XYZ file of C-alpha atoms in Angstrom:
722
model
C 153.008 221.617 155.757
C 152.407 217.816 154.478
C 155.797 217.004 155.139
C 155.313 218.442 158.804
C 153.168 215.510 159.320
C 154.917 212.982 159.041
C 158.375 214.881 161.310
C 159.294 214.246 164.281
C 161.543 215.000 166.321
C 162.864 214.758 169.567
C 161.771 215.888 173.181
C 161.730 217.499 176.893
C 160.448 217.871 180.094
C 162.364 217.906 182.865
C 159.905 216.649 185.515
C 156.622 214.437 185.404
C 154.057 216.928 185.823
C 152.277 215.944 189.025
C 150.102 218.122 191.193
C 149.546 217.254 194.502
C 147.898 219.513 197.746
C 145.406 219.492 200.482
C 142.865 218.867 198.276
C 143.709 215.409 197.698
C 141.531 213.329 194.718
C 139.940 209.816 196.711
C 138.974 208.200 193.520
C 141.662 208.226 190.547
C 142.198 204.230 189.518
C 144.847 203.143 186.930
C 143.478 202.975 184.096
C 141.950 199.719 183.104
C 140.428 199.322 186.195
C 137.367 197.490 186.570
C 136.161 198.385 190.605
C 136.081 201.431 192.880
C 140.155 201.241 193.320
C 141.838 204.036 195.456
C 143.413 206.740 194.535
C 147.476 205.539 193.915
C 149.626 206.881 197.588
C 153.032 207.126 197.931
C 154.958 205.816 200.878
C 154.127 207.788 204.171
C 150.380 207.400 202.580
C 150.025 210.322 200.697
C 147.394 210.561 198.189
C 148.709 211.614 194.200
C 147.791 213.142 191.463
C 149.404 212.042 188.050
C 148.952 214.630 185.231
C 151.946 213.128 182.891
C 153.931 210.139 182.893
C 155.322 209.308 186.806
C 154.128 209.040 189.546
C 155.039 211.424 192.301
C 154.300 212.209 195.861
C 153.983 215.653 196.796
C 157.523 216.086 198.359
C 158.669 215.489 195.610
C 157.159 217.562 193.143
C 159.812 219.951 192.125
C 157.516 222.402 190.576
C 154.113 224.676 191.944
C 151.260 222.283 191.621
C 147.751 222.720 192.739
C 144.738 220.579 192.388
C 140.755 221.214 192.871
C 138.849 218.688 193.559
C 136.331 217.495 196.185
C 134.449 220.291 198.001
C 137.161 223.035 197.681
C 135.817 222.187 193.583
C 131.854 222.792 194.305
C 132.923 225.669 196.297
C 135.079 227.370 193.727
C 133.031 226.010 190.936
C 132.069 229.199 188.483
C 130.844 229.565 184.777
C 134.667 230.104 183.395
C 137.730 228.126 184.845
C 139.435 230.866 185.250
C 137.544 232.483 188.203
C 137.249 228.466 189.049
C 140.968 228.639 189.758
C 141.613 232.221 190.226
C 142.462 231.461 194.394
C 144.942 228.909 193.606
C 148.457 230.486 194.206
C 149.951 232.009 191.314
C 146.729 231.413 189.460
C 144.811 234.993 188.220
C 142.615 235.346 185.196
C 141.957 237.377 182.160
C 138.813 238.989 183.422
C 137.135 239.828 180.317
C 133.700 239.277 181.661
C 131.719 237.059 183.465
C 132.003 234.804 180.002
C 135.094 235.027 179.339
C 137.837 234.653 181.855
C 140.767 232.483 181.082
C 144.056 232.035 183.967
C 146.599 233.231 184.460
C 150.383 231.364 185.535
C 152.716 233.121 187.539
C 151.816 236.314 184.916
C 151.959 234.164 181.532
C 148.669 233.630 179.770
C 147.599 233.492 175.694
C 149.730 231.205 174.278
C 152.489 230.923 177.177
C 150.455 228.100 178.644
C 147.728 225.657 177.595
C 144.748 224.453 179.069
C 143.726 220.937 178.556
C 140.914 218.543 178.650
C 142.163 215.087 179.945
C 145.961 215.976 178.246
C 144.501 217.324 175.208
C 144.018 220.869 174.080
C 140.818 222.994 173.688
C 141.327 223.459 170.329
C 139.488 226.914 169.453
C 140.713 230.065 169.643
C 140.453 231.018 173.223
C 144.695 231.972 172.458
C 144.024 234.430 169.968
C 141.954 236.525 172.250
C 140.940 237.654 175.732
C 137.525 237.215 174.505
C 137.145 234.513 173.189
C 136.144 231.566 175.974
C 137.737 228.699 176.312
C 135.618 226.073 175.644
C 135.809 223.031 178.203
C 132.651 223.570 181.329
C 133.831 223.476 184.455
C 130.039 221.787 185.322
C 131.427 218.129 184.190
C 135.189 218.520 185.859
C 136.000 215.909 187.993
C 139.052 217.393 189.342
C 140.976 220.393 187.850
C 145.357 219.792 187.789
C 147.488 222.991 188.148
C 151.066 223.542 186.395
C 153.139 226.412 187.004
C 156.588 226.838 185.280
C 158.527 224.904 182.662
C 158.317 222.017 183.898
C 154.428 220.968 182.148
C 156.524 221.822 178.547
C 155.836 218.173 178.659
C 152.585 219.264 176.793
C 154.213 221.641 174.186
C 156.130 224.338 173.607
C 154.025 227.163 174.008
C 153.441 225.888 178.193
C 156.714 227.868 179.163
C 154.084 229.530 181.905
C 152.603 226.455 182.684
C 149.220 224.273 182.551
C 145.737 223.690 183.331
C 144.365 220.095 182.768
C 140.934 219.588 183.284
C 139.646 216.024 184.059
C 136.206 214.979 183.754
C 134.488 211.557 183.090
C 133.513 210.871 179.401
C 135.585 209.096 178.599
C 134.629 205.837 181.346
C 137.858 204.633 183.060
C 136.497 201.890 185.553
C 133.151 200.137 185.669
C 131.183 201.087 187.785
C 129.986 199.684 190.907
C 126.767 197.670 190.657
C 126.282 198.466 187.404
C 125.858 202.187 187.069
C 126.831 205.100 188.718
C 125.024 208.863 187.849
C 126.046 211.993 189.370
C 124.667 215.550 189.097
C 125.219 218.917 190.147
C 123.189 222.462 190.271
C 123.624 225.533 190.964
C 121.887 228.867 191.356
C 124.001 232.355 191.986
C 122.476 236.215 192.569
C 125.103 238.354 191.112
C 123.556 237.278 187.552
C 120.086 235.493 188.364
C 122.649 232.048 186.894
C 121.263 229.222 186.574
C 122.815 225.665 186.144
C 123.049 222.452 186.018
C 124.800 219.587 184.746
C 124.732 215.592 184.958
C 126.414 212.300 184.174
C 125.990 208.701 183.853
C 127.855 205.724 183.480
C 126.026 202.081 182.847
C 127.958 199.022 182.820
C 126.862 197.128 179.340
C 128.559 194.058 179.786
C 131.178 193.373 182.209
C 134.162 195.175 180.121
C 131.704 197.243 177.803
C 130.802 200.469 180.033
C 128.629 203.757 177.801
C 128.568 206.889 178.909
C 125.711 210.164 178.516
C 126.371 213.840 179.756
C 124.713 216.966 179.511
C 124.893 220.722 181.335
C 123.190 223.534 181.178
C 123.791 227.108 181.985
C 121.919 230.616 181.849
C 122.716 233.853 183.306
C 122.024 237.512 183.350
C 123.778 240.699 183.010
C 125.888 240.696 185.677
C 125.400 242.629 189.493
C 128.329 244.842 189.387
C 129.267 246.894 193.086
C 129.305 249.952 191.843
C 129.907 252.173 188.440
C 130.708 250.399 185.659
C 133.848 252.920 184.767
C 136.906 253.931 186.855
C 136.392 257.451 188.061
C 139.090 258.421 186.230
C 137.353 257.121 183.048
C 133.967 258.639 184.566
C 135.895 261.771 184.708
C 137.022 261.930 181.344
C 133.701 260.858 179.916
C 132.095 263.544 182.152
C 134.559 266.168 180.823
C 133.382 264.835 177.162
C 130.116 265.506 177.374
C 130.104 268.971 178.951
C 132.901 270.062 176.092
C 130.637 268.086 172.837
C 127.167 268.228 174.157
C 126.329 267.577 170.349
C 128.076 264.833 168.223
C 131.023 266.017 166.495
C 131.092 266.265 163.077
C 131.221 262.346 161.465
C 130.941 261.183 164.991
C 128.362 258.410 165.764
C 125.993 260.232 168.530
C 127.125 259.219 172.020
C 126.359 259.540 175.499
C 129.224 259.749 176.982
C 127.544 261.443 180.614
C 125.173 257.932 180.412
C 128.524 255.689 179.907
C 129.808 257.691 183.087
C 125.923 256.458 184.798
C 126.291 253.170 184.162
C 126.130 251.061 187.870
C 124.565 248.343 189.193
C 124.716 245.700 186.129
C 127.046 245.511 183.697
C 125.411 245.240 180.588
C 125.790 242.654 177.218
C 127.276 240.256 179.710
C 123.870 237.411 179.659
C 125.425 234.335 178.506
C 123.471 230.841 177.742
C 125.490 227.519 177.667
C 124.546 224.490 176.940
C 126.810 220.811 175.972
C 125.891 217.260 175.653
C 128.089 214.359 174.972
C 128.241 210.062 174.782
C 131.197 207.596 175.059
C 131.740 204.333 175.274
C 135.468 202.241 176.738
C 136.115 197.952 177.142
C 137.920 198.176 180.566
C 139.923 194.828 180.542
C 142.743 193.926 183.751
C 145.247 194.561 181.050
C 144.077 197.890 179.226
C 141.073 199.957 177.620
C 140.027 201.383 174.521
C 137.464 204.100 174.938
C 135.447 206.878 172.783
C 133.799 209.564 173.093
C 131.777 212.788 171.640
C 131.053 216.190 172.367
C 128.735 219.110 171.009
C 128.973 222.422 173.097
C 127.070 226.052 171.847
C 126.915 229.155 173.974
C 125.310 232.514 173.130
C 127.627 235.300 175.268
C 128.118 238.855 175.415
C 131.057 240.822 176.362
C 131.593 243.979 178.170
C 131.206 246.967 176.817
C 134.684 249.375 176.022
C 132.712 252.519 176.558
C 134.143 255.708 174.936
C 134.969 258.367 176.877
C 136.674 260.380 174.635
C 136.238 262.032 171.237
C 137.722 259.969 168.416
C 136.500 256.510 170.436
C 133.842 253.686 169.051
C 131.807 251.321 171.358
C 130.728 247.828 170.321
C 128.279 245.781 172.033
C 128.981 242.235 170.742
C 127.818 238.993 171.431
C 129.570 235.635 170.563
C 127.399 233.099 168.847
C 129.983 229.992 169.476
C 129.390 226.078 168.536
C 131.958 222.683 168.634
C 131.705 219.484 167.362
C 134.516 217.632 169.177
C 136.043 213.626 169.336
C 138.067 211.792 171.404
C 140.424 209.111 172.410
C 142.021 207.541 174.633
C 143.566 203.920 174.581
C 146.242 202.450 176.793
C 148.051 198.866 177.526
C 149.431 197.072 180.629
C 152.407 195.472 179.063
C 153.795 194.389 182.559
C 157.274 193.221 180.680
C 160.672 193.921 181.639
C 161.754 196.679 180.887
C 157.895 198.255 178.700
C 155.315 198.769 181.042
C 152.898 200.656 179.362
C 151.763 202.133 176.321
C 149.098 205.298 176.581
C 147.456 206.893 173.686
C 145.789 210.216 173.829
C 143.844 211.414 171.024
C 141.049 214.833 170.039
C 139.449 216.258 166.798
C 137.206 218.800 166.869
C 135.408 221.251 164.729
C 135.100 225.359 166.231
C 133.319 228.323 164.442
C 132.744 231.330 166.249
C 130.596 234.097 164.882
C 130.566 237.682 166.890
C 127.317 239.519 166.020
C 126.180 242.831 166.318
C 123.724 243.677 168.459
C 120.800 243.888 165.384
C 121.936 240.026 164.903
C 124.536 240.207 162.143
C 127.677 238.466 161.627
C 130.104 240.757 161.432
C 133.102 238.330 162.161
C 133.794 234.309 161.755
C 136.279 232.567 163.257
C 136.664 229.064 162.516
C 139.058 226.347 163.744
C 139.990 222.472 163.017
C 142.051 220.780 164.708
C 143.622 217.481 165.763
C 146.077 216.474 169.050
C 147.036 213.605 169.452
C 149.908 212.373 172.363
C 151.475 207.898 172.714
C 153.340 207.488 175.492
C 155.587 204.560 176.250
C 156.736 204.126 180.211
C 159.390 201.930 181.388
C 159.486 199.442 184.169
C 161.080 200.646 186.306
C 164.584 198.750 186.798
C 166.581 199.589 190.022
C 166.446 203.022 190.933
C 165.529 203.635 187.637
C 162.645 204.864 185.462
C 161.550 206.894 182.151
C 158.970 207.278 179.823
C 159.297 208.846 176.316
C 156.498 209.667 173.965
C 155.433 211.691 171.188
C 152.812 214.440 170.457
C 151.095 215.753 167.087
C 148.827 218.377 166.549
C 147.227 220.582 163.684
C 145.681 223.493 162.794
C 143.275 225.180 160.361
C 142.343 228.441 161.346
C 140.134 230.841 159.529
C 138.874 234.978 160.344
C 136.411 236.838 157.834
C 135.124 239.853 158.071
C 135.310 243.380 159.338
C 137.792 242.261 162.131
C 139.911 239.919 159.530
C 143.219 240.766 161.102
C 144.682 237.437 160.201
C 145.212 235.447 156.903
C 143.803 231.959 156.892
C 146.730 230.066 158.578
C 147.633 226.619 159.273
C 149.957 225.331 161.816
C 151.815 221.505 162.301
C 153.601 220.851 164.822
C 155.297 217.130 165.893
C 157.610 216.795 169.218
C 159.335 213.850 170.746
C 160.445 213.869 174.546
C 161.373 211.365 176.909
C 162.268 212.042 180.681
C 164.201 210.187 183.065
C 164.161 209.784 186.720
C 166.629 208.049 189.027
C 165.557 207.132 192.833
C 167.921 206.770 195.718
C 165.365 207.006 198.441
C 165.796 210.540 199.637
C 167.779 211.938 197.005
C 166.392 211.803 193.538
C 167.571 213.275 190.473
C 165.087 213.915 187.025
C 165.554 215.184 183.614
C 164.476 215.501 179.638
C 164.576 216.833 176.501
C 161.948 218.080 173.926
C 162.471 218.772 170.628
C 159.118 219.977 168.636
C 159.262 220.649 164.992
C 156.648 223.411 163.838
C 155.146 224.880 160.052
C 153.411 227.611 160.386
C 151.592 228.140 156.558
C 149.925 232.265 155.279
C 146.916 230.886 153.185
C 146.700 234.903 152.156
C 144.431 235.408 149.235
C 146.532 236.527 145.929
C 144.494 239.797 146.469
C 144.904 241.029 150.332
C 148.531 242.398 149.688
C 148.988 243.195 153.508
C 149.326 239.517 155.146
C 152.455 237.793 154.780
C 152.490 235.127 151.754
C 154.045 231.831 152.622
C 155.027 230.006 155.989
C 157.684 229.341 158.509
C 159.593 226.070 159.519
C 160.576 225.873 163.520
C 163.018 223.733 165.045
C 162.818 223.977 169.159
C 164.827 222.002 171.873
C 163.805 222.374 175.641
C 165.016 220.735 178.365
C 165.476 220.347 181.752
C 167.198 219.065 185.085
C 166.871 218.690 188.372
C 167.170 216.756 191.942
C 165.278 217.153 195.083
C 165.991 216.133 198.889
C 164.338 214.693 201.685
C 165.569 215.761 205.154
C 162.711 214.034 206.415
C 159.696 212.162 205.641
C 158.014 215.596 206.167
C 160.499 217.858 204.783
C 161.932 217.782 201.152
C 163.261 220.544 199.299
C 164.009 220.610 195.389
C 165.713 222.591 192.768
C 165.748 222.688 189.038
C 167.294 224.638 185.932
C 165.550 224.435 182.678
C 166.288 226.098 179.273
C 163.358 226.215 177.012
C 162.270 227.200 173.366
C 158.717 228.726 172.436
C 157.843 229.013 168.517
C 156.175 232.658 167.467
C 152.274 231.776 166.927
C 150.667 232.768 163.369
C 149.014 235.689 165.443
C 152.689 236.962 166.526
C 154.099 236.077 162.627
C 151.020 237.521 161.062
C 148.301 239.971 162.474
C 148.058 243.091 160.001
C 144.065 244.316 161.118
C 141.800 245.575 163.559
C 141.184 243.789 166.766
C 138.334 245.106 168.418
C 138.099 242.667 171.422
C 141.365 243.671 172.157
C 140.868 247.972 170.798
C 143.755 247.671 168.703
C 145.274 247.287 165.797
C 147.148 244.744 165.839
C 150.547 244.043 163.396
C 153.248 240.982 164.000
C 156.399 240.140 162.319
C 156.823 236.824 159.962
C 160.461 237.321 160.804
C 160.253 236.297 164.378
C 163.016 233.973 165.929
C 162.685 231.494 168.630
C 161.781 232.675 172.286
C 164.057 231.246 174.294
C 164.582 231.668 177.970
C 166.695 230.007 181.049
C 165.247 229.131 184.631
C 165.544 228.213 188.130
C 162.909 227.099 190.560
C 163.165 225.973 193.959
C 160.319 224.696 195.877
C 160.315 223.480 199.474
C 157.545 221.344 200.885
C 156.454 220.667 204.539
C 153.671 217.846 204.906
C 152.870 216.095 208.420
C 149.971 215.564 210.526
C 147.658 218.592 211.433
C 149.579 220.844 208.957
C 151.416 221.714 205.061
C 153.414 223.464 202.937
C 154.226 224.484 199.507
C 156.163 226.891 197.705
C 157.752 228.741 194.976
C 161.026 230.727 193.916
C 161.690 231.331 190.445
C 163.259 233.657 187.860
C 163.534 233.645 183.810
C 165.256 235.641 181.854
C 163.843 235.592 178.212
C 166.101 236.486 175.131
C 163.853 237.675 171.824
C 160.502 237.696 173.730
C 157.470 238.604 171.544
C 155.878 241.806 173.850
C 152.824 243.327 172.098
C 153.965 247.604 172.332
C 151.504 250.544 171.425
C 153.478 252.751 168.709
C 152.600 255.564 166.949
C 150.030 255.570 164.562
C 151.788 255.912 161.594
C 153.530 252.307 161.928
C 150.045 251.057 161.652
C 149.238 252.674 158.872
C 151.984 252.049 156.505
C 151.569 248.157 157.416
C 147.981 249.075 156.272
C 148.401 251.018 153.077
C 148.476 248.463 151.134
C 144.855 247.587 151.691
C 143.592 251.163 151.680
C 142.403 250.578 155.036
C 141.867 253.371 157.892
C 143.269 252.847 161.249
C 141.475 253.736 163.867
C 142.142 252.075 166.816
C 145.305 252.408 169.263
C 148.617 250.923 167.165
C 150.015 247.665 168.392
C 153.299 246.296 167.270
C 154.718 242.927 168.512
C 158.693 243.166 168.894
C 161.150 241.247 170.478
C 162.834 242.074 173.716
C 164.454 240.682 176.800
C 162.838 240.732 179.665
C 162.209 238.656 182.833
C 160.298 237.364 185.244
C 160.204 236.274 188.905
C 158.112 236.004 191.396
C 157.121 234.076 194.783
C 154.360 231.638 195.767
C 152.905 230.123 198.551
C 150.961 227.684 200.373
C 150.339 226.299 203.685
C 147.296 225.282 206.701
C 147.665 224.729 210.178
C 145.580 222.536 211.937
C 145.245 224.738 215.605
C 142.384 223.032 217.420
C 140.372 219.839 217.824
C 137.529 220.255 219.586
C 135.837 217.648 219.619
C 134.395 216.448 216.093
C 135.380 219.519 214.710
C 138.909 220.287 213.388
C 139.594 223.924 212.987
C 142.323 224.877 210.679
C 143.423 227.978 209.141
C 145.596 228.488 206.249
C 147.324 231.174 204.016
C 147.906 231.566 200.267
C 150.587 234.535 198.536
C 151.954 234.979 195.465
C 153.731 237.801 193.796
C 155.639 238.144 190.079
C 157.371 240.711 188.420
C 157.698 241.500 184.779
C 160.162 243.455 183.092
C 161.423 244.290 180.071
C 165.347 244.759 180.335
C 166.444 248.131 180.543
C 163.326 249.509 179.560
C 160.210 248.611 182.513
C 157.398 247.090 183.539
C 155.632 244.419 180.496
C 152.033 244.683 180.247
C 148.794 242.999 181.955
C 150.498 241.939 185.499
C 148.880 240.854 188.215
C 149.482 242.438 191.389
C 150.673 240.620 194.557
C 148.008 239.350 196.719
C 147.125 237.543 199.995
C 144.006 235.568 201.090
C 143.410 233.681 204.318
C 140.983 231.222 205.687
C 139.764 229.611 208.722
C 137.663 226.296 207.951
C 135.496 224.472 210.425
C 135.727 221.147 209.417
C 133.922 217.720 211.155
C 132.758 214.665 208.976
C 129.547 216.280 207.760
C 129.735 219.659 208.215
C 132.343 222.373 207.127
C 132.493 226.013 207.492
C 134.745 228.897 206.220
C 135.671 231.943 206.203
C 138.364 233.912 203.830
C 139.449 237.230 203.130
C 141.489 237.942 199.553
C 143.678 241.475 199.735
C 144.997 242.046 196.122
C 147.747 245.058 196.807
C 147.907 248.533 193.930
C 149.432 247.781 191.245
C 151.941 250.581 190.151
C 154.338 248.197 187.827
C 152.267 249.567 184.471
C 153.460 250.485 181.267
C 152.881 253.305 179.822
C 149.820 252.829 178.147
C 148.065 251.319 180.891
C 146.442 252.958 183.955
C 147.284 251.666 187.229
C 145.054 249.713 189.254
C 144.063 249.979 193.007
C 144.086 247.793 195.942
C 140.936 245.606 196.851
C 139.578 243.405 199.682
C 137.286 240.587 198.657
C 135.647 238.155 202.272
C 133.711 234.967 201.350
C 132.231 232.460 203.538
C 130.827 229.035 202.951
C 128.895 226.072 204.366
C 128.887 222.538 203.030
C 126.750 219.663 204.296
C 128.024 216.111 203.139
C 125.492 214.047 205.222
C 125.808 210.729 203.597
C 128.505 208.398 204.352
C 130.343 208.224 201.387
C 130.566 211.742 201.030
C 130.141 211.549 197.303
C 126.446 214.025 197.727
C 126.326 217.364 199.165
C 125.124 220.701 199.953
C 127.066 224.436 199.834
C 125.828 227.788 200.833
C 128.302 230.514 199.309
C 128.955 234.274 199.283
C 131.334 235.749 197.228
C 132.226 238.791 197.600
C 130.336 239.615 200.777
C 130.923 243.071 200.761
C 130.558 244.289 197.487
C 134.014 246.262 196.856
C 134.494 247.371 193.731
C 137.726 245.216 192.554
C 139.548 244.860 189.069
C 142.038 242.771 188.256
C 145.517 244.259 187.081
C 145.470 241.781 184.100
C 142.590 242.567 182.727
C 142.452 244.119 178.929
C 138.751 245.382 181.135
C 139.753 246.753 183.709
C 138.661 250.283 183.601
C 135.770 250.030 181.896
C 134.677 246.327 183.982
C 135.021 245.586 187.534
C 134.533 242.190 188.729
C 131.690 240.426 189.930
C 129.244 242.580 192.968
C 128.211 240.346 196.066
C 127.281 236.602 195.062
C 125.198 234.134 197.238
C 125.735 231.032 195.648
C 123.768 227.536 196.600
C 125.333 224.289 194.976
C 123.727 221.406 195.150
C 125.897 217.747 193.922
C 125.069 214.200 194.605
C 126.583 211.172 193.545
C 124.901 207.902 193.329
């Protein structure tokens, strides 16, 4: 591991992951700016968002992208990143209750996507299990950028599915006009008696020194649901068990199966309380900027109970008590040279701990994670048709799990990569290519007396590369094609797991002999943007070798794995294996202005997505989102907007042997928003989600049979900025 800290490797990424859509950012000055400069604009006046190194306009982006900001972010804001983004094309959510919902991109979840804060990982344990929350506060987000597909591998080999980048203002990037800037947001939601407050301020201490402070608070009760907690099938199981076993079986805890079948209206053990605080400072000049910040995050939340419906099943109602202390650094220098345009550096380090508490408040399992991640990027000056960027990225993680659910040994992961990305711009035709080499050391630091875990380390060298081009048929219409070859390093969880994991209700067994996960991918994109209309569409196909899949197998395999420790295997047995697999799908997002009634523009929009994922020659992969379409009608003027939308999610019949099919459902929503001031930076929004109180369950959720989505939720949100 020490050796790994100093090794570098050469790195990818096909194209600069950039995101632009109809919801554009109006306030994104370049680092080092000393005024309220507008966002960069491409030729033709289209706004752009830069998530990586080289700026693009939307018509040149070679992968599926989305940006959520401004009024759209206010309207869709939820306590978790997953639910906040669930209405974006190609995006779903893990929906492990209302407090732990992580994004799913094109069917990929867990370690196959990266969730970042301003380009740096969240440094938590959310990729370890779906019941672990992402330690990023949506309340303080300025905008959220979503990059779908392998082009996001600029951020590491684990981003094969894509990247979610949450951008906040904790490290100031401008000297505020007038010497100060203050912003705040407050929300009340009826479904969980949700109360949220967030505020941030920047103060210019001198002409170049800006100080920042922020904080937020969230409190909720148990969330309201539309009907029963259990699906009809699970309710029938529970009632049949209650009728056949009126008294507890020998050695079995007394479980009220009939009571489980009757739970409705509220989802027990889903209340939460979260608070954050942060401070930052930046020195900002015309030639560059240097900034640092500190933040603290604490949360106590419950996860829905997986209720027993058959004899022998257990029940748990844990609460997760988490805390993180984090330091971030950002620096950039605008060199303005003939060959070197700019140098950028970004780093973050954090100490994280998570206690899993039983109903009596005792600690049953403790997770601790210390991590660091840094990126150095060098931007080339444009020379004729040629531009590019290169960089180095390093990350280090030390994770330990102690207690009843210690399904992993203490382990460390260190990763170093170098990447280069180059672009040729011939006007209507643009071509890009890149490569990333990533070197990873993963070490199992198992105790000498714990013989069930692998002891030793694994070393991997992963190469990912991509090439593609876009062609503009006109100023409004363009299409693109890109090819990628990616390699993903197995995680410590996939290599070393051997133990019970109540969060997923599985005894999990990994394989320390796993090889690199490889894929070949192709993606086609189409963009059309003009006066009063827009359309973005993508189609993709990825074929994997050595894909790591976790499958339910005979209990005897887990009993053999647990035998050296003398543990009983009470949970279903899930063993990780490497298989050949494929993912393919389509997604589209479009809008058109259908009428102009005086000051009011009437717009119709629609999005849809579909993904299929299969083990080749065997059958579906588990927990893949169902196809869906979402349509909306919006009426907008300078100070007022009204929107109504309907989302239909189709039935999911493509399931594994250990899954149940998921019924389709239709959700309706509406919102009213008022922006009374000329600067458009303050608003009052009234929104209604699941307006008709539908019992809805996501196919990708581990808890879909036990915990439906939130019922009718009326929300009032006030946002201001001075």
